[in-house]
Amino acid sequence: MAKQLKPFTRDEVAQHNKQGDLYVIIDSYVYDLSKFARLHPGGPGVLLDADVAGKDATTVFFAMHRHEVLLKPQYQRLKIGQITGEKQKIRTPQADDLSRVPYAEPMWLTPSFKTPYYKDSHRALQKAMRKFITEVVAPDGQACEENGKRPSPDVLRQMAENGMNHMRMGPGAHLHGKVLMGGAVKGEEFDYLHELVVNQELALCGARGYIDGCQGHMVIGLPPIMNYAKEPLRTKVMTEVLEGEKLLCLAITEAFAGSDVAGLRCRAVRAEDGSGWIINGTKKWITGGTNSDYFTVGARTGDHLTVFLVPRCEGVNTKQIKTSYGTTAGTSYVTFDNVKIPNENMIGPENDGLRVILANFNHERFMISCQTVRYARKAVEECLLWASQRSVSGKPLIAQPVIRQKLASMITKTEAAQAFLENIAYQMCQMDYKEQSKYLAGPIGFLKLNSSKILAEVADDAIMIFGGRGLTKTGMGRFIEQIHRTRKFDAILGGTEEVLGDLGVRQAMKHMPEDQRL
Ligand code: HEM
């Protein structure tokens, strides 16, 4: 039952202005801080200030705290009344609300703008995703970012039940007949623009490491199994992983070789009795590795590469690697010591592993780009709000031309990146897999290169707008700190900016006409 709030006049509140008897008004509500003052993270002194104690502290409160502080149950308890005749002005958003801050949503979600790409099913999916992310995934993500723990099994279960694992693998037969996000979209009509929506909403968790540790590893590790494993292994593993019963990750990179997959050293040799393969070697930076039950492994077979599915078994060990985006991502160092696996766990043809691995890169880069561009937009929203509510020398920050210049740069880069992303998603919808490989490897490489470059620039501007708060893991600037700290993951994972730029130009050269001169 909602707590009964007592009516107050401002004069009555003003009587409670000393240690042990301390009220303040925030957004028309009266808070009793008498006992809380000595526990206040900002110290009791600031609350006893003559301009705060017994007074309206709305402006100073929102200069120091994020709105969500007031929504926490432990602080809600401090709310005892409301000023008679006054109403709350600052709105608490509902879980599936769109932001009304300019540029905080992509244009297709902004009233008055039209879109050639999105249909009703994209809108229904976006709404259902926003609610699910806000209510279920983001709170877990924020907690795990702080405590470094793996994503909660209950959240992973709910994601699987809603078909999120299926959707994150992109369009295809695996979605047919599936109920997705309570029926928001039919599996048969799910396309890459739906997938874009799923990934962009997921990014709103504001927890970069958590999202990678929360089945990001499945998105990159499962395609070789889906596309190349033999039955019955294929269906068994796909079902276990998509239904959330088991976790799977991609184990390709090594301390010896990163983007250069042809330089891997981990080796697989046939067992002497012909009963299977023996794998020896190491893998590094394996996202989700610490928690995974299955590893999709690239190993040398003679002078070539072959892909294997390795279950967690004797000889498989994982060790946590501490990266700058936190241990919740489950990043690990993996060792294989005489690991024996059966013949049927070879994925795709022997010695053709490079093709099996490379086949998935376009999709991985598309997924990363969707999220990268959404982080940039999140930074835009945070900065627009902060610059409007933060006062410096009696004026809001936004009154400074230099701040407006930074915001202009952030907004234009984000809008251009989103337009590029949507165009690529549309092209993907029009092409089959073969055409995508032929025509889109270069453009998708450029897309990811552009997305991570603009994110870095946007994050740099955002930090300068937030100042010291942008360097602080808690409080007002915590999303900006996190976006800035983790931006290089987008620039490196799935192919570095340099590799992708080179790839894009080399792909373009394949289509260069020989009969043209300046
Ligand atoms: C309902 C009343 C209040 C609650 C529940 C509250 C709660 C908090 C919390 C949780 C923090 C830690 C910052 C964070 O991580 O978000 C904090 C910091 C702080 N609070 Fe409050 N606070 C209240 C009222 C006020 C008021 C009226 C002032 C007025 C000056 C104030 C000044 C500060 C300051 C200066 C900090 C440190 C900010 C920083 O580190 O940047 N607080 N408060």
Coordinates of C-alpha atoms and ligand atoms in Angstrom, one line a residue:
M1 CA 0.0 0.0 0.0
A2 CA 1.3 3.5 -0.9
K3 CA 2.6 5.5 2.0
Q4 CA 0.2 8.3 3.2
L5 CA 1.9 11.6 2.6
K6 CA 1.3 14.5 5.0
P7 CA 0.4 17.9 3.7
F8 CA 2.9 20.7 4.6
T9 CA 3.3 24.4 4.1
R10 CA 6.7 25.8 3.2
D11 CA 6.7 27.6 6.6
E12 CA 6.1 24.4 8.5
V13 CA 9.1 22.7 6.7
A14 CA 11.3 25.7 7.5
Q15 CA 10.9 25.0 11.2
H16 CA 12.9 21.7 10.7
N17 CA 16.3 23.1 10.0
K18 CA 18.8 21.8 12.5
Q19 CA 20.8 18.7 13.3
G20 CA 18.4 15.9 14.5
D21 CA 15.4 17.7 13.1
L22 CA 16.0 18.3 9.4
Y23 CA 13.6 18.5 6.5
V24 CA 14.1 19.5 2.9
I25 CA 11.8 20.0 -0.1
I26 CA 12.7 18.3 -3.4
D27 CA 10.3 18.7 -6.3
S28 CA 7.3 19.5 -4.1
Y29 CA 8.0 16.5 -1.7
V30 CA 9.1 16.8 1.9
Y31 CA 12.0 14.6 3.0
D32 CA 12.9 13.9 6.6
L33 CA 16.7 13.7 6.7
S34 CA 17.0 14.0 10.5
K35 CA 18.5 10.5 10.9
F36 CA 19.8 10.1 7.4
A37 CA 22.0 13.2 7.6
R38 CA 24.9 11.4 9.4
L39 CA 24.7 8.6 6.8
H40 CA 24.5 10.9 3.8
P41 CA 27.3 10.0 1.3
G42 CA 27.9 13.7 0.7
G43 CA 28.2 14.3 4.5
P44 CA 25.8 15.9 7.0
G45 CA 27.4 19.4 6.6
V46 CA 26.0 20.1 3.2
L47 CA 22.5 19.3 4.4
L48 CA 22.7 21.6 7.4
D49 CA 23.7 24.6 5.2
A50 CA 21.4 27.6 5.7
D51 CA 20.3 27.5 2.0
V52 CA 19.4 23.8 2.3
A53 CA 18.1 22.9 5.8
G54 CA 14.3 23.4 5.9
K55 CA 14.4 24.9 2.3
D56 CA 13.6 23.9 -1.2
A57 CA 16.7 22.0 -2.3
T58 CA 15.4 20.9 -5.7
T59 CA 18.1 22.7 -7.8
V60 CA 21.0 21.8 -5.7
F61 CA 19.8 18.2 -5.4
F62 CA 19.7 17.7 -9.1
A63 CA 23.1 19.3 -9.5
M64 CA 24.6 16.5 -7.3
H65 CA 22.5 13.4 -7.8
R66 CA 20.9 11.3 -10.6
H67 CA 17.2 11.2 -10.5
E68 CA 17.2 7.5 -9.8
V69 CA 18.7 8.2 -6.3
L70 CA 15.2 9.3 -5.2
L71 CA 13.6 6.2 -6.6
K72 CA 15.6 3.8 -4.5
P73 CA 13.4 2.2 -1.8
Q74 CA 15.8 3.1 1.0
Y75 CA 15.5 6.8 0.0
Q76 CA 11.8 6.6 -0.8
R77 CA 11.3 5.9 2.9
L78 CA 12.6 9.4 3.7
K79 CA 9.7 11.0 1.8
I80 CA 7.1 12.1 4.4
G81 CA 4.9 14.7 2.8
Q82 CA 4.1 17.1 0.0
I83 CA 3.7 20.9 -0.1
T84 CA 0.0 21.8 -0.2
G85 CA -1.1 23.0 -3.7
E86 CA 2.1 22.0 -5.4
K87 CA 2.8 19.2 -7.8
Q88 CA 5.8 17.1 -8.8
K89 CA 7.4 18.7 -11.9
I90 CA 10.1 16.2 -12.6
R91 CA 8.6 13.1 -14.3
T92 CA 9.7 9.6 -13.5
P93 CA 9.8 7.8 -16.8
Q94 CA 7.8 4.5 -17.2
A95 CA 9.8 1.4 -18.2
D96 CA 8.9 1.5 -21.9
D97 CA 8.8 5.3 -22.3
L98 CA 10.8 6.9 -25.1
S99 CA 13.1 9.7 -24.0
R100 CA 11.8 13.2 -24.8
V101 CA 15.3 14.6 -24.7
P102 CA 16.2 15.8 -28.3
Y103 CA 18.4 13.3 -30.2
A104 CA 18.1 10.8 -27.3
E105 CA 16.2 8.4 -29.6
P106 CA 17.0 7.6 -33.2
M107 CA 14.9 9.6 -35.6
W108 CA 12.5 6.8 -36.5
L109 CA 11.4 6.8 -32.8
T110 CA 11.0 10.5 -32.6
P111 CA 7.4 11.8 -33.2
S112 CA 7.0 13.8 -36.4
F113 CA 9.8 12.0 -38.3
K114 CA 9.1 9.4 -40.9
T115 CA 11.2 6.3 -41.8
P116 CA 11.4 4.2 -45.0
Y117 CA 12.8 1.2 -43.0
Y118 CA 10.8 0.4 -40.0
K119 CA 7.3 -1.2 -39.7
D120 CA 4.8 -1.7 -36.9
S121 CA 6.6 -4.9 -35.9
H122 CA 9.8 -3.0 -35.3
R123 CA 8.0 -0.5 -33.1
A124 CA 6.3 -3.3 -31.2
L125 CA 9.6 -5.1 -30.7
Q126 CA 11.3 -1.8 -29.6
K127 CA 8.6 -1.2 -27.0
A128 CA 8.7 -4.7 -25.6
M129 CA 12.5 -4.7 -25.5
R130 CA 12.7 -1.3 -23.8
K131 CA 10.4 -2.5 -21.0
F132 CA 12.3 -5.8 -20.6
I133 CA 15.7 -4.1 -20.6
T134 CA 14.6 -1.4 -18.2
E135 CA 12.9 -3.7 -15.7
V136 CA 14.9 -6.9 -15.9
V137 CA 18.3 -6.6 -17.7
A138 CA 19.6 -3.2 -16.8
P139 CA 19.3 -3.5 -13.0
D140 CA 21.2 -6.8 -13.2
G141 CA 23.7 -5.2 -15.5
Q142 CA 24.4 -2.3 -13.2
A143 CA 24.8 -4.6 -10.2
C144 CA 27.2 -6.9 -12.1
E145 CA 29.2 -4.0 -13.4
E146 CA 29.8 -3.1 -9.7
N147 CA 30.3 -6.5 -8.1
G148 CA 32.1 -8.1 -11.1
K149 CA 29.8 -11.2 -10.9
R150 CA 28.5 -13.1 -13.9
P151 CA 25.0 -12.2 -15.3
S152 CA 22.3 -13.6 -13.1
P153 CA 21.1 -17.1 -14.2
D154 CA 17.5 -15.8 -13.7
V155 CA 18.0 -12.9 -16.1
L156 CA 19.7 -15.3 -18.7
R157 CA 16.7 -17.6 -18.3
Q158 CA 14.2 -14.8 -18.9
M159 CA 16.2 -13.6 -21.9
A160 CA 16.0 -17.1 -23.4
E161 CA 12.3 -17.4 -22.6
N162 CA 11.6 -14.2 -24.5
G163 CA 13.5 -15.5 -27.5
M164 CA 16.4 -13.0 -27.1
N165 CA 19.0 -15.6 -27.8
H166 CA 17.2 -16.6 -31.0
M167 CA 16.8 -13.0 -32.1
R168 CA 20.5 -12.1 -31.5
M169 CA 21.6 -14.8 -33.9
G170 CA 19.8 -12.8 -36.7
P171 CA 17.1 -13.8 -39.1
G172 CA 16.7 -17.4 -40.0
A173 CA 14.9 -20.7 -39.7
H174 CA 15.8 -21.0 -36.0
L175 CA 13.3 -18.2 -35.3
H176 CA 10.3 -19.8 -37.1
G177 CA 7.4 -20.6 -34.8
K178 CA 9.1 -18.9 -31.9
V179 CA 7.2 -16.5 -29.6
L180 CA 9.5 -13.4 -29.5
M181 CA 9.1 -10.9 -26.7
G182 CA 5.5 -12.0 -25.9
G183 CA 4.6 -12.0 -29.6
A184 CA 5.9 -8.5 -30.6
V185 CA 7.2 -9.9 -33.9
K186 CA 6.8 -13.2 -35.7
G187 CA 9.9 -15.3 -36.2
E188 CA 9.2 -15.6 -39.9
E189 CA 9.2 -11.8 -40.4
F190 CA 12.2 -11.1 -38.2
D191 CA 14.8 -9.2 -40.3
Y192 CA 18.1 -7.4 -39.7
L193 CA 16.3 -4.2 -38.8
H194 CA 14.6 -6.1 -36.0
E195 CA 18.0 -7.4 -34.9
L196 CA 19.3 -3.8 -35.0
V197 CA 16.5 -2.8 -32.6
V198 CA 17.3 -5.7 -30.2
N199 CA 21.0 -4.8 -30.1
Q200 CA 20.4 -1.0 -29.7
E201 CA 17.9 -1.6 -26.9
L202 CA 20.3 -4.0 -25.2
A203 CA 23.0 -1.3 -25.2
L204 CA 20.7 0.9 -23.0
C205 CA 21.8 -1.3 -20.1
G206 CA 24.7 1.1 -20.0
A207 CA 26.9 -1.8 -19.0
R208 CA 29.4 -2.6 -21.8
G209 CA 31.2 -5.5 -20.2
Y210 CA 27.9 -7.0 -18.9
I211 CA 26.4 -7.1 -22.4
D212 CA 29.3 -8.9 -23.8
G213 CA 29.2 -11.4 -20.8
C214 CA 25.5 -11.7 -21.2
Q215 CA 25.4 -13.9 -24.3
G216 CA 27.5 -11.6 -26.6
H217 CA 29.8 -14.7 -26.7
M218 CA 27.0 -16.9 -27.9
V219 CA 26.3 -14.5 -30.8
I220 CA 29.9 -15.0 -32.1
G221 CA 30.4 -18.6 -31.0
L222 CA 27.2 -20.3 -32.1
P223 CA 27.1 -19.6 -35.9
P224 CA 29.8 -22.1 -36.8
I225 CA 27.8 -24.8 -34.9
M226 CA 24.5 -23.6 -36.6
N227 CA 26.0 -23.5 -40.0
Y228 CA 28.6 -26.3 -40.1
A229 CA 28.0 -28.9 -37.3
K230 CA 26.6 -32.3 -38.2
E231 CA 23.4 -33.7 -36.7
P232 CA 22.5 -34.7 -34.0
L233 CA 25.2 -32.5 -32.4
R234 CA 24.0 -29.4 -34.2
T235 CA 20.4 -29.5 -32.9
K236 CA 21.5 -30.6 -29.4
V237 CA 23.9 -27.8 -28.9
M238 CA 21.8 -25.2 -30.6
T239 CA 18.8 -26.1 -28.4
E240 CA 20.8 -26.1 -25.2
V241 CA 22.4 -22.7 -25.9
L242 CA 19.4 -20.9 -27.4
E243 CA 17.1 -22.1 -24.7
G244 CA 19.6 -20.8 -22.1
E245 CA 20.5 -24.2 -20.6
K246 CA 24.2 -24.0 -21.5
L247 CA 26.6 -21.2 -22.3
L248 CA 29.0 -21.2 -25.3
C249 CA 31.8 -19.0 -26.4
L250 CA 34.2 -18.5 -29.3
A251 CA 37.8 -19.4 -28.6
I252 CA 39.9 -18.2 -31.5
T253 CA 42.4 -15.5 -30.4
E254 CA 45.6 -16.3 -28.7
A255 CA 48.4 -14.4 -27.1
F256 CA 50.3 -15.3 -30.3
A257 CA 47.6 -14.2 -32.8
G258 CA 44.7 -11.8 -32.7
S259 CA 43.2 -10.5 -35.9
D260 CA 45.7 -12.8 -37.8
V261 CA 43.7 -16.0 -37.4
A262 CA 46.0 -17.8 -39.8
G263 CA 48.8 -17.4 -37.2
L264 CA 47.2 -19.5 -34.4
R265 CA 49.2 -22.1 -32.6
C266 CA 46.7 -24.2 -30.7
R267 CA 46.9 -27.6 -32.3
A268 CA 44.6 -30.6 -32.9
V269 CA 45.9 -34.0 -33.9
R270 CA 44.0 -37.2 -34.5
A271 CA 44.0 -39.7 -31.7
E272 CA 46.1 -42.8 -32.6
D273 CA 43.1 -45.1 -32.4
G274 CA 41.1 -42.8 -34.7
S275 CA 38.4 -42.3 -32.1
G276 CA 38.7 -38.5 -32.1
W277 CA 41.0 -35.5 -31.7
I278 CA 43.5 -34.3 -29.1
I279 CA 43.7 -30.6 -28.6
N280 CA 46.6 -28.7 -27.0
G281 CA 47.1 -25.0 -26.7
T282 CA 46.0 -21.7 -25.2
K283 CA 43.4 -19.0 -26.0
K284 CA 43.3 -15.5 -24.7
W285 CA 40.7 -12.7 -24.3
I286 CA 37.9 -15.3 -24.6
T287 CA 34.7 -13.4 -23.7
G288 CA 32.4 -15.4 -21.5
G289 CA 35.0 -18.1 -21.2
T290 CA 35.0 -18.3 -17.4
N291 CA 31.3 -19.3 -17.4
S292 CA 31.0 -21.3 -20.6
D293 CA 30.1 -25.0 -21.0
Y294 CA 31.1 -25.1 -24.7
F295 CA 34.0 -23.6 -26.6
T296 CA 34.0 -23.1 -30.4
V297 CA 37.8 -23.5 -31.0
G298 CA 40.0 -22.7 -33.9
A299 CA 43.0 -25.1 -33.9
R300 CA 45.8 -25.9 -36.4
T301 CA 45.6 -29.2 -38.1
G302 CA 48.9 -29.5 -39.9
D303 CA 49.4 -26.3 -41.9
H304 CA 45.7 -25.5 -41.9
L305 CA 43.0 -24.5 -39.5
T306 CA 40.0 -26.6 -38.3
V307 CA 37.2 -25.7 -36.0
F308 CA 36.1 -27.9 -33.1
L309 CA 33.4 -27.9 -30.5
V310 CA 35.1 -28.5 -27.1
P311 CA 32.9 -29.1 -24.1
R312 CA 34.2 -28.1 -20.6
C313 CA 35.8 -31.4 -19.7
E314 CA 39.1 -32.8 -18.3
G315 CA 42.0 -30.8 -19.6
V316 CA 40.0 -27.6 -20.2
N317 CA 40.9 -24.8 -17.8
T318 CA 39.8 -21.2 -17.7
K319 CA 41.4 -18.3 -15.8
Q320 CA 39.8 -14.9 -15.4
I321 CA 41.5 -11.9 -17.1
K322 CA 40.9 -8.5 -15.6
T323 CA 40.1 -6.1 -18.4
S324 CA 39.1 -2.4 -18.1
Y325 CA 35.4 -3.3 -18.7
G326 CA 35.1 -5.5 -15.7
T327 CA 35.0 -9.2 -14.8
T328 CA 31.3 -9.5 -15.5
A329 CA 32.2 -10.1 -19.2
G330 CA 33.8 -13.4 -18.1
T331 CA 36.9 -12.7 -20.2
S332 CA 39.3 -15.5 -19.8
Y333 CA 42.6 -17.2 -20.6
V334 CA 41.8 -20.8 -21.7
T335 CA 44.2 -23.7 -21.7
F336 CA 43.6 -27.1 -23.4
D337 CA 45.9 -29.9 -22.1
N338 CA 45.5 -33.1 -24.0
V339 CA 41.8 -32.5 -24.4
K340 CA 40.1 -35.5 -26.1
I341 CA 37.0 -34.9 -28.2
P342 CA 35.1 -37.2 -30.5
N343 CA 35.3 -37.0 -34.3
E344 CA 31.8 -35.6 -34.6
N345 CA 32.9 -32.5 -32.7
M346 CA 34.9 -31.3 -35.8
I347 CA 32.9 -28.4 -37.1
G348 CA 32.9 -28.0 -40.9
P349 CA 35.5 -29.7 -43.2
E350 CA 39.0 -30.5 -41.9
N351 CA 41.5 -27.8 -42.8
D352 CA 38.7 -25.4 -43.8
G353 CA 38.4 -23.6 -40.5
L354 CA 39.4 -20.2 -41.8
R355 CA 36.3 -20.1 -44.0
V356 CA 34.1 -21.4 -41.0
I357 CA 35.5 -18.6 -38.8
L358 CA 35.5 -15.8 -41.3
A359 CA 31.9 -16.6 -42.4
N360 CA 30.6 -15.0 -39.2
F361 CA 32.6 -11.8 -39.1
N362 CA 30.1 -9.6 -41.0
H363 CA 27.4 -10.5 -38.5
E364 CA 29.6 -9.9 -35.5
R365 CA 30.7 -6.5 -36.8
F366 CA 27.1 -5.5 -37.5
M367 CA 26.1 -6.5 -34.0
I368 CA 28.9 -4.5 -32.5
S369 CA 28.1 -1.4 -34.6
C370 CA 24.5 -1.4 -33.5
Q371 CA 25.5 -1.2 -29.9
T372 CA 28.4 1.2 -30.4
V373 CA 26.2 3.8 -32.1
R374 CA 23.7 3.4 -29.3
Y375 CA 26.4 4.1 -26.7
A376 CA 27.2 7.3 -28.5
R377 CA 23.5 8.4 -28.4
K378 CA 23.3 7.6 -24.7
A379 CA 26.3 9.9 -24.2
V380 CA 24.4 12.6 -26.2
E381 CA 21.4 12.3 -24.0
E382 CA 23.4 12.4 -20.8
C383 CA 25.3 15.5 -21.9
L384 CA 22.2 17.3 -23.0
L385 CA 20.5 16.7 -19.6
W386 CA 23.7 17.6 -17.7
A387 CA 24.4 20.7 -19.6
S388 CA 20.9 21.9 -19.1
Q389 CA 20.7 21.2 -15.3
R390 CA 24.3 22.0 -14.3
S391 CA 24.8 25.6 -13.4
V392 CA 28.2 27.4 -13.6
S393 CA 28.6 31.0 -12.5
G394 CA 24.9 31.4 -12.3
K395 CA 24.2 30.1 -15.8
P396 CA 23.5 26.6 -17.1
L397 CA 26.4 24.9 -18.9
I398 CA 24.4 24.9 -22.1
A399 CA 24.7 28.7 -22.2
Q400 CA 28.4 28.4 -23.0
P401 CA 29.1 28.4 -26.8
V402 CA 32.0 26.0 -26.3
I403 CA 29.6 23.4 -24.8
R404 CA 27.1 23.9 -27.6
Q405 CA 29.9 23.3 -30.1
K406 CA 30.8 20.0 -28.5
L407 CA 27.2 18.9 -28.4
A408 CA 26.8 19.8 -32.1
S409 CA 29.7 17.7 -33.0
M410 CA 28.4 14.8 -30.8
I411 CA 24.9 14.9 -32.3
T412 CA 26.0 15.2 -36.0
K413 CA 28.4 12.2 -35.7
T414 CA 25.8 10.1 -33.9
E415 CA 23.0 10.9 -36.4
A416 CA 25.3 10.2 -39.4
A417 CA 26.5 6.9 -37.9
Q418 CA 22.9 5.8 -37.3
A419 CA 22.0 6.6 -40.9
F420 CA 25.0 4.5 -42.1
L421 CA 24.0 1.7 -39.8
E422 CA 20.3 1.6 -40.9
N423 CA 21.4 1.7 -44.6
I424 CA 23.6 -1.3 -44.0
A425 CA 20.9 -3.2 -42.1
Y426 CA 18.5 -2.5 -45.0
Q427 CA 21.0 -3.8 -47.6
M428 CA 21.5 -6.9 -45.4
C429 CA 17.7 -7.4 -45.5
Q430 CA 17.8 -7.3 -49.4
M431 CA 20.7 -9.7 -49.8
D432 CA 21.2 -13.4 -49.3
Y433 CA 24.2 -14.7 -47.4
K434 CA 26.4 -15.0 -50.6
E435 CA 25.6 -11.5 -51.8
Q436 CA 26.3 -10.1 -48.3
S437 CA 29.7 -11.8 -48.3
K438 CA 30.5 -10.4 -51.7
Y439 CA 29.2 -6.9 -51.4
L440 CA 29.0 -6.1 -47.7
A441 CA 32.2 -7.3 -46.1
G442 CA 33.9 -3.9 -47.0
P443 CA 30.9 -1.6 -46.1
I444 CA 30.4 -3.5 -42.8
G445 CA 34.1 -3.2 -42.0
F446 CA 33.8 0.6 -42.6
L447 CA 30.6 0.7 -40.6
K448 CA 32.3 -0.7 -37.5
L449 CA 35.4 1.4 -38.1
N450 CA 33.2 4.5 -38.3
S451 CA 31.0 3.5 -35.3
S452 CA 34.0 3.0 -33.0
K453 CA 35.8 6.2 -34.2
I454 CA 32.8 8.4 -33.6
L455 CA 32.1 6.8 -30.2
A456 CA 35.7 7.6 -29.1
E457 CA 35.2 11.2 -30.2
V458 CA 31.8 11.5 -28.7
A459 CA 33.0 10.0 -25.4
D460 CA 36.0 12.4 -25.3
D461 CA 33.7 15.4 -25.8
A462 CA 31.3 14.0 -23.2
I463 CA 34.0 13.7 -20.6
M464 CA 35.0 17.3 -21.1
I465 CA 31.3 18.4 -20.6
F466 CA 31.0 16.3 -17.4
G467 CA 34.5 17.2 -16.0
G468 CA 35.6 15.3 -13.0
R469 CA 32.2 13.5 -12.8
G470 CA 33.0 11.9 -16.1
L471 CA 35.9 10.2 -14.4
T472 CA 33.9 8.9 -11.5
K473 CA 32.4 5.5 -11.5
T474 CA 29.4 6.4 -9.4
G475 CA 27.1 9.4 -9.4
M476 CA 26.1 11.9 -12.1
G477 CA 28.7 10.9 -14.7
R478 CA 28.8 7.1 -14.2
F479 CA 27.5 6.3 -17.7
I480 CA 29.9 8.7 -19.3
E481 CA 32.8 7.3 -17.3
Q482 CA 31.8 3.8 -18.4
I483 CA 31.3 4.7 -22.0
H484 CA 34.7 6.4 -22.1
R485 CA 36.5 3.7 -20.2
T486 CA 35.2 0.9 -22.5
R487 CA 35.1 2.6 -25.9
K488 CA 38.3 0.9 -27.1
F489 CA 36.6 -2.5 -26.8
D490 CA 34.4 -1.4 -29.8
A491 CA 37.6 -0.4 -31.7
I492 CA 39.3 -3.7 -31.1
L493 CA 36.8 -6.6 -30.7
G494 CA 35.6 -8.2 -33.9
G495 CA 38.6 -6.6 -35.9
T496 CA 40.6 -3.6 -35.1
E497 CA 39.9 -0.2 -36.8
E498 CA 43.1 -0.6 -38.8
V499 CA 42.3 -4.1 -40.0
L500 CA 38.8 -3.1 -41.0
G501 CA 39.8 0.1 -42.8
D502 CA 42.3 -2.0 -44.8
L503 CA 39.7 -4.6 -45.5
G504 CA 37.2 -2.1 -46.7
V505 CA 39.6 -0.5 -49.2
R506 CA 40.9 -3.9 -50.4
Q507 CA 37.3 -5.0 -51.0
A508 CA 36.6 -1.9 -52.9
M509 CA 39.6 -2.6 -55.1
K510 CA 38.0 -5.9 -56.1
H511 CA 35.2 -3.9 -57.7
M512 CA 37.5 -1.3 -59.3
P513 CA 36.8 -1.0 -63.0
E514 CA 39.9 -1.6 -65.2
D515 CA 38.7 0.6 -68.0
Q516 CA 38.5 3.9 -66.0
R517 CA 41.1 6.7 -65.9
L518 CA 41.1 10.2 -64.4
Ligands
HEM1 C1 16.6 12.9 -0.2 C2 17.7 13.5 0.0 C3 19.1 13.0 -0.4 C4 19.5 11.8 -0.7 C5 18.7 10.5 -0.6 C6 20.9 11.9 -1.0 C7 21.7 10.8 -1.4 C8 23.0 10.9 -1.8 C9 23.8 9.8 -2.4 C10 23.3 8.4 -2.6 C11 25.0 10.4 -2.8 C12 26.1 9.6 -3.4 C13 26.2 10.1 -4.8 C14 25.8 9.1 -5.8 O1 26.6 8.2 -6.0 O2 24.8 9.3 -6.4 C15 25.0 11.7 -2.4 C16 26.0 12.6 -2.6 C17 26.0 13.9 -2.4 N1 24.9 14.7 -1.9 FE1 23.1 13.9 -1.4 N2 21.3 13.2 -1.0 C18 20.2 13.9 -0.6 C19 20.1 15.3 -0.5 C20 21.1 16.1 -0.7 C21 21.0 17.6 -0.6 C22 19.7 18.3 -0.3 C23 22.2 18.1 -0.9 C24 22.5 19.5 -0.9 C25 23.7 20.1 -0.9 C26 23.1 17.0 -1.2 C27 24.5 17.0 -1.5 C28 25.3 16.0 -1.8 C29 26.6 16.1 -2.2 C30 27.5 17.4 -2.3 C31 27.1 14.8 -2.5 C32 28.5 14.4 -3.0 C33 28.4 14.6 -4.6 C34 29.6 14.1 -5.3 O3 30.3 13.3 -4.9 O4 29.7 14.6 -6.5 N3 22.4 15.8 -1.0 N4 23.8 12.0 -1.9

